[in-house]
Coordinates of C-alpha atoms and ligand atoms in Angstrom, one line a residue:
M1 CA 21.5 37.7 4.1
G2 CA 23.5 36.8 7.1
E3 CA 25.7 33.8 7.9
R4 CA 24.8 30.2 7.2
T5 CA 22.4 28.7 9.7
V6 CA 21.7 25.2 10.9
A7 CA 18.7 25.2 8.6
D8 CA 21.0 25.8 5.6
L9 CA 23.2 22.9 6.7
L10 CA 20.2 20.7 7.2
V11 CA 18.9 21.4 3.7
E12 CA 22.3 20.7 2.2
R13 CA 22.4 17.4 4.1
L14 CA 19.1 16.4 2.6
S15 CA 20.6 16.8 -0.8
A16 CA 23.6 14.9 0.3
W17 CA 21.2 12.0 1.1
G18 CA 19.8 12.2 -2.5
V19 CA 16.5 13.8 -1.4
E20 CA 14.9 15.6 -4.4
R21 CA 11.6 16.4 -2.8
V22 CA 10.2 17.2 0.6
F23 CA 6.4 16.9 1.2
G24 CA 5.0 19.1 3.8
Y25 CA 3.1 22.1 5.1
S26 CA 4.3 25.4 6.5
G27 CA 4.1 26.9 10.0
D28 CA 6.1 29.2 12.1
G29 CA 7.7 26.3 13.9
I30 CA 9.6 25.3 10.7
D31 CA 10.1 28.7 9.1
P32 CA 13.9 28.8 9.3
V33 CA 14.0 25.5 7.4
M34 CA 11.5 26.9 4.8
G35 CA 13.9 29.9 4.4
A36 CA 16.8 27.6 3.8
L37 CA 14.8 25.6 1.2
R38 CA 14.0 28.8 -0.5
R39 CA 17.6 29.9 -0.6
A40 CA 19.0 26.6 -1.7
G41 CA 16.3 25.9 -4.4
K42 CA 16.5 22.2 -3.6
P43 CA 15.2 19.8 -2.5
A44 CA 11.9 20.9 -4.0
F45 CA 9.2 21.6 -1.5
V46 CA 5.8 20.0 -2.3
Q47 CA 2.9 21.6 -0.5
A48 CA 0.1 19.2 0.4
R49 CA -3.3 20.3 1.7
H50 CA -2.8 18.6 5.1
E51 CA 0.2 17.1 6.8
E52 CA -1.4 13.7 6.9
A53 CA -1.4 13.8 3.1
A54 CA 2.2 15.0 3.1
A55 CA 3.2 12.0 5.2
F56 CA 1.3 9.7 2.9
M57 CA 3.2 11.3 -0.1
A58 CA 6.5 10.5 1.7
V59 CA 5.4 6.9 2.1
G60 CA 4.2 6.7 -1.5
H61 CA 7.5 8.2 -2.6
A62 CA 9.4 5.5 -0.7
K63 CA 7.2 2.8 -2.2
Y64 CA 7.4 3.9 -5.9
E65 CA 11.0 5.1 -5.8
R66 CA 12.5 2.5 -3.4
G67 CA 14.3 5.2 -1.4
P68 CA 13.6 7.4 1.6
G69 CA 10.6 9.7 1.6
V70 CA 10.8 12.9 3.6
C71 CA 8.1 15.0 5.2
L72 CA 8.2 18.3 6.9
S73 CA 5.8 19.9 9.3
T74 CA 5.5 22.6 11.9
Q75 CA 5.2 21.9 15.7
G76 CA 1.9 21.2 17.5
P77 CA -1.0 20.5 15.2
G78 CA 1.2 20.0 12.1
A79 CA 3.1 17.3 13.9
V80 CA 0.0 15.6 15.1
H81 CA -1.3 15.5 11.6
L82 CA 1.7 13.6 10.3
L83 CA 1.1 10.7 12.6
N84 CA -1.2 8.6 10.5
G85 CA 1.0 8.7 7.4
L86 CA 4.0 7.8 9.6
Y87 CA 2.2 4.8 11.0
D88 CA 1.5 3.7 7.4
A89 CA 5.3 3.8 6.8
K90 CA 5.9 1.8 10.0
L91 CA 3.3 -0.9 9.3
D92 CA 4.3 -1.3 5.6
S93 CA 8.0 -1.1 6.4
Q94 CA 9.0 2.0 4.5
P95 CA 11.9 4.4 5.1
V96 CA 10.5 7.8 5.9
V97 CA 12.2 10.7 7.7
A98 CA 10.0 13.3 9.3
I99 CA 11.5 16.7 10.1
V100 CA 9.4 18.5 12.6
G101 CA 9.6 22.0 14.0
Q102 CA 9.3 22.9 17.7
Q103 CA 8.9 26.0 19.8
A104 CA 12.2 27.6 20.9
S105 CA 14.0 25.6 23.4
T106 CA 13.9 28.5 25.8
V107 CA 10.1 28.1 26.3
L108 CA 9.9 24.3 26.3
G109 CA 8.2 23.0 29.5
S110 CA 6.2 26.2 30.0
A111 CA 3.0 24.9 28.4
Y112 CA 3.6 27.3 25.6
Q113 CA 1.3 27.8 22.6
Q114 CA 1.5 24.8 20.3
E115 CA 3.9 23.1 22.7
I116 CA 3.5 19.3 22.5
D117 CA 6.0 16.8 23.9
L118 CA 7.0 15.7 20.4
V119 CA 9.6 13.1 21.4
R120 CA 6.8 11.4 23.3
L121 CA 4.2 11.9 20.5
F122 CA 6.5 10.2 17.9
G123 CA 8.0 7.7 20.4
D124 CA 5.9 4.8 19.3
V125 CA 5.6 5.4 15.5
C126 CA 9.3 6.4 15.2
A127 CA 10.5 3.9 17.8
Q128 CA 13.6 3.2 15.6
F129 CA 14.8 6.8 15.9
V130 CA 13.3 10.0 17.3
Q131 CA 15.4 12.7 18.7
A132 CA 15.1 16.4 19.4
A133 CA 18.1 18.7 18.8
Y134 CA 19.4 20.8 21.7
T135 CA 22.3 22.3 19.9
A136 CA 23.5 23.2 16.4
E137 CA 26.3 20.7 16.4
Q138 CA 23.8 17.8 16.8
V139 CA 21.8 18.5 13.7
P140 CA 23.9 17.0 10.8
M141 CA 24.5 14.0 13.0
L142 CA 20.8 13.6 13.8
I143 CA 19.9 13.8 10.2
D144 CA 22.5 11.2 9.2
R145 CA 21.3 8.9 12.0
A146 CA 17.6 9.4 11.1
F147 CA 18.2 8.5 7.5
R148 CA 20.4 5.6 8.3
A149 CA 18.0 4.2 10.9
A150 CA 15.0 4.6 8.4
L151 CA 16.9 2.8 5.7
A152 CA 18.5 0.1 7.9
T153 CA 15.2 -0.8 9.7
R154 CA 12.7 0.2 6.9
S155 CA 10.8 2.5 9.3
P156 CA 9.8 6.0 9.9
T157 CA 12.2 8.2 11.9
C158 CA 11.9 11.7 13.2
V159 CA 14.2 14.7 13.9
I160 CA 12.6 17.5 16.0
L161 CA 14.1 21.0 15.6
P162 CA 13.4 23.8 18.1
H163 CA 13.1 27.1 16.3
D164 CA 16.3 28.6 17.9
V165 CA 18.3 25.6 16.9
Q166 CA 17.2 25.9 13.3
S167 CA 18.2 29.6 13.1
A168 CA 21.5 29.2 15.0
P169 CA 24.7 29.8 13.1
A170 CA 25.9 26.6 11.3
P171 CA 28.6 24.9 13.5
D172 CA 32.2 24.4 12.5
P173 CA 32.2 21.4 10.1
E174 CA 35.7 20.4 11.1
A175 CA 35.4 20.7 14.8
H176 CA 37.6 18.2 16.5
E177 CA 37.0 18.3 20.2
H178 CA 35.5 16.5 23.2
G179 CA 31.7 16.4 23.0
V180 CA 31.3 17.0 19.2
I181 CA 30.8 14.2 16.7
M182 CA 31.2 14.5 12.9
T183 CA 29.2 12.0 10.9
S184 CA 28.7 11.4 7.2
P185 CA 25.7 10.6 4.9
G186 CA 25.1 7.5 2.8
L187 CA 24.1 3.8 3.2
P188 CA 24.5 1.5 0.2
P189 CA 22.4 -1.6 0.3
A190 CA 24.3 -4.8 1.2
R191 CA 24.0 -8.5 0.3
V192 CA 22.4 -10.5 3.1
L193 CA 22.6 -14.2 2.7
P194 CA 21.7 -17.2 4.8
Q195 CA 24.2 -19.9 5.7
D196 CA 24.7 -22.7 3.1
E197 CA 23.6 -25.4 5.4
D198 CA 20.3 -23.6 6.0
V199 CA 19.7 -23.2 2.3
R200 CA 20.4 -27.0 1.9
A201 CA 17.9 -27.8 4.7
A202 CA 15.3 -25.5 3.1
A203 CA 15.8 -27.2 -0.3
E204 CA 15.3 -30.6 1.4
V205 CA 12.0 -29.5 2.8
L206 CA 10.8 -28.1 -0.5
R207 CA 12.0 -31.1 -2.5
S208 CA 10.2 -33.6 -0.3
G209 CA 6.9 -31.8 -0.5
E210 CA 4.4 -33.0 -3.0
R211 CA 2.1 -30.1 -3.1
V212 CA 4.2 -26.9 -2.8
A213 CA 2.7 -23.4 -2.5
I214 CA 4.8 -20.2 -2.7
M215 CA 3.5 -17.0 -1.3
V216 CA 5.2 -13.8 -2.4
G217 CA 5.1 -10.4 -0.7
Q218 CA 6.6 -7.1 -1.4
G219 CA 10.0 -8.4 -0.4
A220 CA 10.0 -10.5 -3.6
Y221 CA 9.8 -7.5 -5.9
A222 CA 13.3 -8.0 -7.3
A223 CA 13.0 -11.8 -7.5
A224 CA 10.2 -12.4 -9.9
G225 CA 12.3 -14.5 -12.3
E226 CA 13.7 -16.6 -9.5
V227 CA 10.2 -17.2 -8.1
V228 CA 9.0 -18.4 -11.5
E229 CA 12.0 -20.7 -12.0
L230 CA 11.7 -22.2 -8.6
A231 CA 8.0 -22.7 -9.0
D232 CA 8.6 -24.5 -12.3
R233 CA 11.1 -26.8 -10.7
L234 CA 8.8 -27.7 -7.8
G235 CA 5.7 -27.8 -9.9
A236 CA 4.4 -25.3 -7.3
G237 CA 1.5 -22.9 -7.3
V238 CA 2.2 -19.2 -6.5
T239 CA 0.0 -16.9 -4.5
A240 CA 0.6 -13.3 -3.5
S241 CA -0.1 -11.2 -0.4
L242 CA -1.9 -8.0 -1.2
L243 CA 1.4 -6.1 -1.2
G244 CA 2.9 -8.8 -3.4
K245 CA 0.3 -8.5 -6.2
P246 CA 2.5 -6.5 -8.5
V247 CA 5.5 -8.9 -8.1
L248 CA 4.5 -11.5 -10.7
D249 CA 2.4 -11.4 -13.9
E250 CA -1.0 -12.7 -12.8
G251 CA -1.5 -14.1 -16.3
L252 CA 0.9 -17.0 -15.4
P253 CA -1.2 -20.1 -15.4
F254 CA 0.0 -21.2 -12.0
H255 CA -0.5 -17.8 -10.3
T256 CA -3.6 -18.1 -8.1
G257 CA -3.7 -14.3 -7.5
V258 CA -4.0 -12.6 -4.2
M259 CA -4.7 -14.6 -1.0
G260 CA -6.8 -13.8 2.0
H261 CA -10.3 -12.4 2.7
L262 CA -10.1 -10.3 -0.3
G263 CA -8.3 -12.9 -2.4
T264 CA -9.3 -15.5 -5.0
T265 CA -10.9 -18.9 -4.7
A266 CA -7.8 -20.4 -6.3
S267 CA -5.5 -19.0 -3.6
E268 CA -7.8 -20.3 -0.9
Q269 CA -7.7 -23.7 -2.5
L270 CA -3.9 -23.6 -2.8
M271 CA -3.5 -22.8 0.9
R272 CA -6.0 -25.4 1.9
E273 CA -4.5 -28.2 -0.1
C274 CA -0.7 -27.6 0.0
D275 CA 1.6 -29.8 2.1
T276 CA 4.6 -27.4 1.9
L277 CA 4.7 -23.6 2.0
L278 CA 7.5 -21.2 1.0
L279 CA 7.0 -17.6 2.1
V280 CA 9.1 -15.1 0.3
G281 CA 9.3 -11.5 1.6
T282 CA 5.7 -11.5 3.1
N283 CA 4.3 -10.6 6.4
D284 CA 0.7 -11.0 5.4
P285 CA -1.6 -10.9 8.4
W286 CA -4.5 -13.0 7.1
T287 CA -3.2 -16.1 8.9
E288 CA -6.7 -17.8 8.9
F289 CA -6.2 -18.1 5.2
Y290 CA -2.8 -19.7 5.5
P291 CA -2.6 -23.5 5.7
K292 CA -3.6 -24.8 9.1
P293 CA -0.7 -24.9 11.5
G294 CA 0.8 -28.4 11.2
Q295 CA -0.6 -28.9 7.7
A296 CA 2.4 -27.7 5.8
R297 CA 6.1 -27.8 6.3
A298 CA 7.3 -24.3 5.9
V299 CA 10.3 -22.3 4.7
Q300 CA 10.4 -18.6 5.0
I301 CA 12.8 -16.1 3.4
D302 CA 12.9 -12.5 4.7
I303 CA 15.4 -9.7 4.8
D304 CA 14.2 -8.8 8.3
G305 CA 15.0 -11.5 10.9
R306 CA 12.3 -10.2 13.2
R307 CA 9.7 -11.5 10.8
L308 CA 10.8 -15.1 10.4
G309 CA 8.3 -17.5 11.9
G310 CA 6.1 -14.6 12.8
R311 CA 3.0 -15.6 10.7
Y312 CA 3.3 -19.4 10.4
P313 CA 5.3 -22.0 12.2
V314 CA 8.4 -22.3 10.0
E315 CA 10.8 -25.2 9.9
V316 CA 13.6 -23.5 8.1
P317 CA 13.8 -19.7 8.4
L318 CA 16.2 -18.1 5.9
L319 CA 17.4 -14.6 6.7
G320 CA 18.4 -13.1 3.4
D321 CA 17.8 -11.2 0.2
A322 CA 15.0 -12.9 -1.7
A323 CA 16.5 -13.2 -5.2
E324 CA 19.9 -14.5 -4.2
T325 CA 18.5 -16.9 -1.6
L326 CA 16.1 -18.2 -4.1
R327 CA 18.9 -18.8 -6.6
G328 CA 20.6 -20.9 -3.9
L329 CA 17.5 -23.0 -3.6
I330 CA 17.1 -23.3 -7.4
D331 CA 20.6 -24.7 -7.6
A332 CA 19.7 -27.4 -5.0
I333 CA 16.4 -28.4 -6.5
P334 CA 15.9 -30.5 -9.6
R335 CA 12.8 -30.3 -11.8
R336 CA 10.0 -32.5 -10.5
E337 CA 8.7 -34.8 -13.1
D338 CA 5.3 -35.4 -11.6
R339 CA 3.2 -32.4 -12.7
S340 CA -0.2 -33.5 -11.2
W341 CA -0.2 -30.9 -8.4
R342 CA 0.7 -28.1 -10.9
E343 CA -2.1 -29.2 -13.1
R344 CA -4.6 -29.1 -10.2
V345 CA -3.5 -25.6 -9.4
E346 CA -3.8 -24.5 -13.0
A347 CA -7.3 -25.9 -13.2
S348 CA -8.3 -23.9 -10.1
V349 CA -6.8 -20.8 -11.6
R350 CA -8.8 -21.3 -14.8
R351 CA -11.9 -21.8 -12.7
W352 CA -11.2 -18.6 -10.7
H353 CA -10.9 -16.6 -13.9
E354 CA -14.3 -17.9 -15.0
I355 CA -15.8 -17.0 -11.7
A356 CA -14.3 -13.5 -11.8
T357 CA -15.5 -12.9 -15.3
A358 CA -19.0 -14.0 -14.4
R359 CA -19.0 -11.9 -11.2
A360 CA -17.9 -8.8 -13.0
S361 CA -20.5 -9.1 -15.7
A362 CA -23.5 -9.6 -13.3
P363 CA -25.9 -6.7 -13.8
A364 CA -26.0 -4.2 -11.0
E365 CA -27.6 -0.9 -10.0
P366 CA -26.3 1.0 -11.9
L367 CA -22.7 -0.2 -12.3
N368 CA -21.0 -3.3 -11.0
P369 CA -17.8 -2.1 -9.3
Q370 CA -16.0 -5.2 -10.4
H371 CA -16.8 -4.3 -14.0
V372 CA -15.5 -0.8 -13.4
V373 CA -12.1 -2.1 -12.4
R374 CA -12.0 -4.8 -14.9
A375 CA -12.7 -2.4 -17.7
L376 CA -9.3 -1.0 -17.1
N377 CA -7.7 -4.3 -18.0
G378 CA -5.8 -4.0 -21.3
R379 CA -6.1 -0.2 -21.2
L380 CA -3.4 0.5 -18.5
P381 CA -0.5 2.1 -20.3
A382 CA 2.7 0.0 -20.0
D383 CA 4.4 2.8 -18.1
A384 CA 1.5 3.6 -15.8
R385 CA 1.7 3.8 -12.0
V386 CA -1.3 2.8 -10.0
A387 CA -2.4 3.9 -6.5
V388 CA -5.3 2.3 -4.6
D389 CA -7.2 3.7 -1.7
V390 CA -8.7 1.6 1.1
G391 CA -12.2 0.3 0.9
S392 CA -14.0 -2.3 -1.2
V393 CA -12.0 -1.1 -4.2
V394 CA -9.0 -3.1 -2.7
Y395 CA -11.1 -6.3 -3.2
W396 CA -11.7 -5.4 -6.8
Y397 CA -8.1 -4.3 -7.4
A398 CA -6.9 -7.6 -5.8
R399 CA -9.2 -9.8 -7.7
H400 CA -9.8 -8.2 -11.0
L401 CA -7.0 -5.7 -12.0
R402 CA -4.4 -7.2 -14.3
L403 CA -1.3 -5.2 -13.9
P404 CA 1.0 -5.2 -17.0
A405 CA 4.5 -6.4 -16.1
G406 CA 6.4 -3.5 -14.7
V407 CA 3.4 -1.4 -13.7
P408 CA 3.7 -0.8 -9.9
A409 CA 0.7 -0.5 -7.7
H410 CA 0.7 0.7 -4.1
L411 CA -1.7 1.1 -1.2
S412 CA -1.8 1.3 2.5
S413 CA -1.8 -2.3 3.2
T414 CA -1.1 -3.2 6.8
L415 CA -2.4 0.0 8.4
A416 CA -5.1 0.0 5.8
S417 CA -5.7 3.6 6.1
M418 CA -8.3 5.4 4.0
G419 CA -7.0 8.5 2.3
C420 CA -3.7 7.1 0.9
G421 CA -4.8 7.0 -2.7
L422 CA -4.5 10.6 -4.0
P423 CA -1.3 11.3 -2.0
Y424 CA 0.3 8.1 -3.2
G425 CA -0.7 9.0 -6.8
L426 CA 0.8 12.5 -6.4
A427 CA 4.1 11.1 -5.1
A428 CA 4.2 8.6 -8.0
K429 CA 3.5 11.4 -10.5
L430 CA 6.0 14.0 -9.0
A431 CA 8.8 11.4 -9.1
A432 CA 8.0 10.5 -12.7
P433 CA 6.0 13.3 -14.4
D434 CA 6.3 11.5 -17.7
R435 CA 4.3 8.5 -16.6
P436 CA 0.5 8.3 -16.4
V437 CA -1.0 7.7 -13.0
V438 CA -4.3 5.9 -12.2
V439 CA -5.8 6.2 -8.7
L440 CA -8.7 3.9 -7.7
S441 CA -10.7 5.2 -4.7
G442 CA -14.0 4.8 -2.9
D443 CA -16.2 7.8 -2.3
G444 CA -15.6 7.8 1.4
A445 CA -11.8 7.9 0.9
M446 CA -12.3 10.6 -1.7
Q447 CA -14.3 12.7 0.7
M448 CA -11.7 12.1 3.5
L449 CA -8.6 13.3 1.8
G450 CA -9.0 12.9 -1.9
L451 CA -11.1 16.0 -2.6
A452 CA -8.5 18.2 -0.8
E453 CA -5.6 16.6 -2.7
L454 CA -7.4 17.0 -6.0
V455 CA -6.7 20.7 -5.4
T456 CA -3.0 19.8 -5.3
V457 CA -3.4 17.9 -8.6
A458 CA -5.2 20.9 -10.1
A459 CA -2.4 23.2 -8.9
R460 CA 0.4 21.2 -10.3
W461 CA -0.6 19.3 -13.5
A462 CA 0.4 22.0 -15.9
D463 CA 4.0 21.3 -15.1
W464 CA 3.8 17.5 -15.8
A465 CA 5.3 16.2 -19.0
D466 CA 2.5 13.7 -19.2
P467 CA -0.6 15.4 -17.7
R468 CA -2.6 12.1 -17.4
F469 CA -3.7 11.5 -13.9
V470 CA -6.9 9.5 -13.7
I471 CA -8.9 9.2 -10.5
C472 CA -11.7 6.7 -10.6
V473 CA -14.2 7.1 -7.7
L474 CA -16.4 4.2 -6.9
N475 CA -19.4 6.2 -5.9
N476 CA -21.7 3.9 -3.9
Q477 CA -22.8 6.5 -1.3
D478 CA -21.8 3.9 1.3
L479 CA -18.8 3.0 3.5
A480 CA -19.4 -0.3 1.8
E481 CA -16.5 -2.3 3.1
V482 CA -17.6 -1.6 6.7
S483 CA -21.2 -2.1 5.9
W484 CA -20.3 -5.6 4.7
E485 CA -18.1 -6.1 7.9
Q486 CA -21.1 -5.1 10.0
R487 CA -23.1 -7.9 8.3
E488 CA -20.4 -10.6 8.1
M489 CA -18.5 -10.2 11.3
E490 CA -21.2 -8.9 13.6
G491 CA -24.2 -10.5 11.9
E492 CA -25.8 -7.1 12.3
P493 CA -27.7 -5.1 9.7
R494 CA -25.9 -2.2 8.1
F495 CA -26.3 0.9 10.4
A496 CA -27.4 3.4 7.8
T497 CA -26.6 6.4 10.0
S498 CA -23.0 5.5 10.2
Q499 CA -22.6 4.1 6.7
R500 CA -24.5 6.3 4.3
L501 CA -22.4 8.9 2.5
P502 CA -23.5 12.1 0.9
D503 CA -23.5 12.2 -2.9
V504 CA -20.8 14.5 -4.2
P505 CA -20.6 15.5 -7.9
Y506 CA -17.0 14.4 -8.2
A507 CA -16.7 15.0 -12.0
R508 CA -18.3 18.4 -11.8
Y509 CA -16.0 19.3 -8.9
A510 CA -13.0 18.3 -11.1
E511 CA -14.3 20.6 -13.8
I512 CA -14.6 23.5 -11.4
L513 CA -10.9 22.9 -10.6
G514 CA -10.1 23.1 -14.3
L515 CA -9.8 19.4 -14.8
R516 CA -12.0 17.0 -16.7
G517 CA -14.5 14.5 -15.5
V518 CA -17.5 12.3 -16.3
R519 CA -20.2 10.7 -14.3
V520 CA -20.9 7.2 -15.5
T521 CA -24.2 5.4 -14.8
D522 CA -24.5 3.2 -17.8
P523 CA -22.3 0.1 -18.1
G524 CA -22.1 0.7 -21.8
D525 CA -20.2 4.0 -21.2
L526 CA -17.6 2.6 -19.0
E527 CA -14.9 1.6 -21.6
K528 CA -15.3 4.9 -23.4
A529 CA -14.9 6.7 -20.0
W530 CA -11.6 4.9 -19.3
E531 CA -10.4 5.6 -22.9
E532 CA -11.3 9.2 -22.7
A533 CA -9.6 9.6 -19.3
L534 CA -6.4 7.9 -20.4
A535 CA -6.2 10.1 -23.5
A536 CA -7.1 13.3 -21.8
D537 CA -4.9 16.4 -22.0
R538 CA -5.2 16.9 -18.2
P539 CA -6.2 15.0 -15.0
F540 CA -9.6 13.3 -15.2
V541 CA -12.1 12.1 -12.7
I542 CA -14.3 9.2 -13.5
D543 CA -17.3 9.3 -11.1
A544 CA -18.5 5.7 -11.4
V545 CA -21.9 5.3 -9.7
V546 CA -21.6 1.7 -8.4
D547 CA -23.9 -0.6 -6.5
P548 CA -23.3 -1.0 -2.8
A549 CA -25.1 -4.4 -3.0
I550 CA -22.1 -6.3 -4.4
P551 CA -20.9 -8.6 -1.5
L552 CA -17.4 -8.6 -0.2
L553 CA -17.4 -12.3 -0.1
P554 CA -14.4 -14.1 1.3
P555 CA -13.4 -17.1 -0.8
G556 CA -14.1 -20.7 0.1
R557 CA -15.9 -20.2 3.4
P558 CA -18.1 -22.9 4.8
A559 CA -21.9 -22.1 4.9
E560 CA -21.9 -21.4 8.7
M561 CA -19.3 -18.6 8.2
V562 CA -21.4 -16.7 5.8
Q563 CA -24.7 -17.3 7.6
G564 CA -24.3 -14.0 9.4
M565 CA -24.4 -12.1 6.1
Y566 CA -27.6 -13.8 5.1
D567 CA -29.2 -13.1 8.5
A568 CA -28.0 -9.5 8.6
L569 CA -29.3 -8.8 5.1
S570 CA -32.7 -10.4 5.9
A571 CA -33.0 -8.3 9.0
E572 CA -31.9 -5.2 7.1
G573 CA -34.6 -5.3 4.5
G574 CA -35.1 -2.7 1.7
D575 CA -33.9 -2.6 -1.9
V576 CA -30.2 -2.8 -1.4
A577 CA -30.3 -5.7 1.1
G578 CA -32.7 -7.5 -1.2
R579 CA -30.3 -7.1 -4.2
A580 CA -27.4 -8.0 -2.0
L581 CA -29.0 -11.2 -0.9
A582 CA -29.5 -12.3 -4.5
H583 CA -25.9 -11.3 -5.4
L584 CA -24.6 -13.2 -2.3
R585 CA -26.5 -16.3 -3.3
R586 CA -25.3 -16.2 -6.9
E587 CA -21.7 -15.6 -5.9
R588 CA -21.8 -18.4 -3.4
A589 CA -23.3 -20.7 -6.0
D590 CA -20.5 -19.9 -8.5
E591 CA -18.1 -21.2 -5.9
G592 CA -20.1 -24.4 -5.7
Y593 CA -22.0 -23.8 -2.5
D594 CA -25.7 -24.5 -2.1
D595 CA -26.4 -22.4 1.0
P596 CA -29.5 -23.2 3.0
A597 CA -32.4 -20.9 2.0
Ligands
LIG1 C1 -8.7 6.3 8.3 C2 -9.6 5.1 8.3 N1 -10.8 5.3 8.9 C3 -11.7 4.2 8.9 C4 -11.4 3.0 8.3 C5 -12.4 1.9 8.4 N2 -12.8 1.6 7.0 C6 -12.3 0.7 6.2 S1 -12.9 0.6 4.7 C7 -14.0 1.8 5.0 C8 -15.0 2.2 4.1 C9 -14.5 3.0 2.9 O1 -15.5 3.6 2.2 P1 -15.3 4.1 0.7 O2 -14.1 4.8 0.5 O3 -16.6 4.7 0.3 O4 -15.2 2.7 0.0 P2 -16.2 1.6 -0.2 O5 -15.9 0.5 0.8 O6 -17.6 2.1 0.0 O7 -16.0 1.1 -1.6 C10 -13.8 2.3 6.3 C11 -14.7 3.3 7.0 C12 -10.1 2.9 7.7 N3 -9.7 1.8 7.2 N4 -9.3 4.0 7.7
LIG2 MG1 -18.2 4.0 -0.7

């Protein structure tokens, strides 16, 4: 082997940034980097089936590990494939660094094969930092800047490496001359705190409220204890954004669960009745489920100043770390003696739990998807990691899954992209092979990326200390979430041609790949299926045949807002729509509505 190249230097720099694993896919555009990875033996290269999945894995890694995720792809088509995963990182504020190959700089501009203007392609998604290297000397500096920008702004960033730059001799690491810059890796997290007078002003707002609601998002992850303490002092109710669901134990009697269209009736009531709102580390977009503007005096805590006041008019914005800022508030707020609001919240939580239990036990054809997810409660191992794909399963996850304290769960929330489930689950597993993983997915999402990434699971599981990797597919042969959106938002009948999905024998497919699987069609077999899957000696697919007729009913909507669903179902006709009408009427009645016939 010849002299050290820029690619060798790049790979070393990744290790210097603490990167243990790079997710990607090969191509001649990135071959010098692949060669350097081979020579160095680290970071490990994880081959996905598709660059989109590799990018999702990098996002998943960032979410489970709370550190930067790295993805690697070739020029042209490989680069284009990364985009969706990078947008997932951007919209959910995750640090991801994409390293992308490019044709040799000597041909750029010639409309060469696979030549795409990559700076322009990534210009929007990696707006915080995207740069192509022209020279060897730039590369360590660009890598350092890309990681630092990704971490400092919690966003995806991108370094584009023409082929000739990758294979150029490594530059002098001690050059000290005009036009060359030496940089260094590393960015330790800092303490960020608001000013004392702002904390005092916020405490005053919260103290003077009589009906305080606290909404937690993913920014409150390290502040669970502080949220509980403050909620106790204020006699407040707590709700969570979708991303904030794993923050607090949902068994707490004053936790109303997730808010929003896919949230609980208790959260809807909390938002509707509160007079004061504290937002902690959340940027949840479901603003029509927030209090009405003007209804509540609001305080918001966020580590990113760009978010403050961005979802609800806020009286006191606090730029700071959630836990420490909350401690400042706790010190300034005495315990409220009047507990009547807290009692009202707790009653609404008990009522929601009754509603949820009843909804999950309603008979369906053949399985009720709510029952499928609920049957996992109490069975999730304490060290499990959960990944959720996008589709109606997010509703059932949000409303019905009880995460044991310390069990993380992640999904593509703000981009809400289908296909994240298996890649996230793989990233979770590869970072902690001794922990069991559970992936919840719809059949559409499984067909979109999941079936391909099941091949990755099959190729890797033999190396895992704990081989348990359970994928539960909610097989309804429907793009059900959108079918319900067609009915609710458009007042249109489901368009079967766009919504119907082919049936795939997911469990048999798993078996062909050397995994295990079972198709469940009888509700009586569900608990056994979960137990078998969580005790299996290898990855396991539960093909749960579920009813597409279970409504995705938003909580607490006045009759006129659900009339579209009734009209659409009546116009639709047929068995499924007939069952759906009955389920809709029953679920509305359990919320106390007597909708016009
Ligand atoms: C990449 C992508 N394409 C399309 C959508 C729009 N969409 C949201 S949910 C959904 C249906 C998902 O179907 P499936 O995985 O079968 O889950 P189900 O809702 O049927 O349970 C679709 C098409 C999306 N969110 N992401
Ligand atoms: Mg489906």
